Tab-separated table of C-alpha atoms in Angstrom:
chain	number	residue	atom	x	y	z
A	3	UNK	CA	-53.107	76.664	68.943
A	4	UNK	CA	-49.211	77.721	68.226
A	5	UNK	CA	-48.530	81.077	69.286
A	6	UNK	CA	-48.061	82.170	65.696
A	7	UNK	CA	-51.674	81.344	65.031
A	8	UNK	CA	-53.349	82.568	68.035
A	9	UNK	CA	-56.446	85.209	67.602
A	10	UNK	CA	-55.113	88.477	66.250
A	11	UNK	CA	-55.877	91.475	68.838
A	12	UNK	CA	-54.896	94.429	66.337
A	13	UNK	CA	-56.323	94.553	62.941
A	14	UNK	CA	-54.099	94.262	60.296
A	15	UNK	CA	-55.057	94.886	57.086
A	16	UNK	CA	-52.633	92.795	55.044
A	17	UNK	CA	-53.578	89.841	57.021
A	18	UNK	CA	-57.459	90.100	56.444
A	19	UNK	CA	-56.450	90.614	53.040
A	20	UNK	CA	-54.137	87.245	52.699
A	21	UNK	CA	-57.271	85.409	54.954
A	22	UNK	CA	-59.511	86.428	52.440
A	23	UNK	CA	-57.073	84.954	49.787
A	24	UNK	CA	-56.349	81.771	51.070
A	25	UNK	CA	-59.481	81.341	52.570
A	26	UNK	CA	-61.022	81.489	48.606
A	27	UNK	CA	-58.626	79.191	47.678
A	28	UNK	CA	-59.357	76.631	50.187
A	29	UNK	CA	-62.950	76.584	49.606
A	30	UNK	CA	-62.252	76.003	45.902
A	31	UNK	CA	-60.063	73.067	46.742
A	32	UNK	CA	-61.894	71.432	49.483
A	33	UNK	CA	-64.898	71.752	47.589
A	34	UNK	CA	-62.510	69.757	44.449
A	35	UNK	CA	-63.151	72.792	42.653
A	36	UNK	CA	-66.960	73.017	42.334
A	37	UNK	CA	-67.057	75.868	44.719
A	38	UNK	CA	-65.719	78.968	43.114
A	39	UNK	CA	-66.045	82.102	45.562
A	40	UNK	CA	-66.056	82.747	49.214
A	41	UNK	CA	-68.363	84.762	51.586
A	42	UNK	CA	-67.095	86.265	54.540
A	43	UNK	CA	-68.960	88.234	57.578
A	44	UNK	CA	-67.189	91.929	57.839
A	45	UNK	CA	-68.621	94.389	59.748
A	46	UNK	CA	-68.741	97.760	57.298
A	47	UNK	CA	-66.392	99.584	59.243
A	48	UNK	CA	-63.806	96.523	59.095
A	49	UNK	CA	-64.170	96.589	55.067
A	50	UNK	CA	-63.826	99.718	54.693
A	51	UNK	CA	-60.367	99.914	56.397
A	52	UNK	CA	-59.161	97.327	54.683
A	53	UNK	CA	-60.107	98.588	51.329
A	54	UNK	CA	-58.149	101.862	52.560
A	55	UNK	CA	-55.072	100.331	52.968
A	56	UNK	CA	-52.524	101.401	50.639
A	57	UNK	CA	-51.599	97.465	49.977
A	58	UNK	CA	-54.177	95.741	47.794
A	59	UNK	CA	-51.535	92.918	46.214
A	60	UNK	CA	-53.130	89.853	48.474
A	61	UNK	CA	-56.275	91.024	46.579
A	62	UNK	CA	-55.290	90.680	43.204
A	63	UNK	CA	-57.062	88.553	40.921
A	64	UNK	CA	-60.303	88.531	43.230
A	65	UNK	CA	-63.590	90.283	42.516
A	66	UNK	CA	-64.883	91.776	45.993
A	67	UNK	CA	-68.365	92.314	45.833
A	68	UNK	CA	-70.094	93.661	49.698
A	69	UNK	CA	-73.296	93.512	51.074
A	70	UNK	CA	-73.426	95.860	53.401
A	71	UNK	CA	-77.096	95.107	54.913
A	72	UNK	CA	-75.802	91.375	55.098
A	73	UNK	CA	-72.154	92.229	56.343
A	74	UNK	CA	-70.941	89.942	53.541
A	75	UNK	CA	-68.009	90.082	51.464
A	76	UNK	CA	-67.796	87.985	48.472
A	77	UNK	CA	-64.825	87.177	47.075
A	78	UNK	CA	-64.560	85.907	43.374
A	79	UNK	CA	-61.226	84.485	42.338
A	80	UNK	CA	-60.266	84.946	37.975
A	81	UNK	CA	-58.843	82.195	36.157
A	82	UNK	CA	-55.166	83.353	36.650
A	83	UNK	CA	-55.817	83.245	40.390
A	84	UNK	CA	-57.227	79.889	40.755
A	85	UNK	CA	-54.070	78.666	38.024
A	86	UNK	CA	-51.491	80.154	40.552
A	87	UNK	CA	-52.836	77.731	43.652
A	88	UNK	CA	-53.008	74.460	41.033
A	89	UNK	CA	-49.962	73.141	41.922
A	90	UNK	CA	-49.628	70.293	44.849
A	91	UNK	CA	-47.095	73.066	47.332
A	92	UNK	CA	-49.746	76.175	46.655
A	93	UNK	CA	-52.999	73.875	46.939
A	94	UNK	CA	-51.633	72.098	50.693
A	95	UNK	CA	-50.439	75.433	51.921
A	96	UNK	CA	-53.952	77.199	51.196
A	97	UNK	CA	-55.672	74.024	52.952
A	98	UNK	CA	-53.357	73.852	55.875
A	99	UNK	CA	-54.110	77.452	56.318
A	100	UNK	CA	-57.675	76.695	56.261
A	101	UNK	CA	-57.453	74.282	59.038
A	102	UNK	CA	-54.871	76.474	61.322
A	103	UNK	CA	-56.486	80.008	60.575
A	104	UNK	CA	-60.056	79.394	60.681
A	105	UNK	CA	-60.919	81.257	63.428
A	106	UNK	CA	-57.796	83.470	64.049
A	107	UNK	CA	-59.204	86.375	62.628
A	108	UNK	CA	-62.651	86.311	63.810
A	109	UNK	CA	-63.053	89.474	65.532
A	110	UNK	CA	-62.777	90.749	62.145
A	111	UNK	CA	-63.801	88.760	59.420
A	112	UNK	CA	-64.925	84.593	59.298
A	113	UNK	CA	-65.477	83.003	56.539
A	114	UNK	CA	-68.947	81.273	56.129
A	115	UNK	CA	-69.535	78.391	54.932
């Protein structure tokens, strides 16, 4: 694992917010586009300091439902969203992503699958 990608210690808000982005995206795509949504484990107090960040812009274009029993975010891209990752550069960077970032985040949110 490159230094860049190694487990984040602090949360960050922004980043959980871009994971939760890219993440969506790559599910779409790996799934070749049957798949259209993610579900993520976040504890309630993790959600609810991201959603208090003053940033929502990684966010845009998703529907964020939570379950808070479950600890499950779902995330539930629009049209415009999933048009904006349909081109070859957008669709390879969400998928590398996927592959280097999968577990990066995990003391904070992992996507299920």
């Amino acid at each position: 694992m490159s230094e860049s990608n190694k487990e984040l210690e602090v949360f960050s808000a922004i980043l959980i917010e871009q994971y939760i982005r890219l993440m969506t995206t790559a599910v779409y795509h790996r799934s070749e586009k049957q798949i259209i949504g993610a579900d993520f484990k976040i504890s309630p107090e993790n959600y609810t300091q991201m959603l208090q960040d003053a940033s929502q812009t990684s966010l845009l274009g998703l529907e964020l439902t939570y379950d808070e029993k479950q600890n499950i975010l779902h995330a539930t891209p629009d049209a415009e969203f999933l048009e904006e990752f349909e081109n070859n550069i957008m669709r390879d960077f969400a998928l590398k992503y996927y592959d280097e970032n999968m577990n990066r985040y995990k003391n904070y949110i992992l996507l299920q699958e």
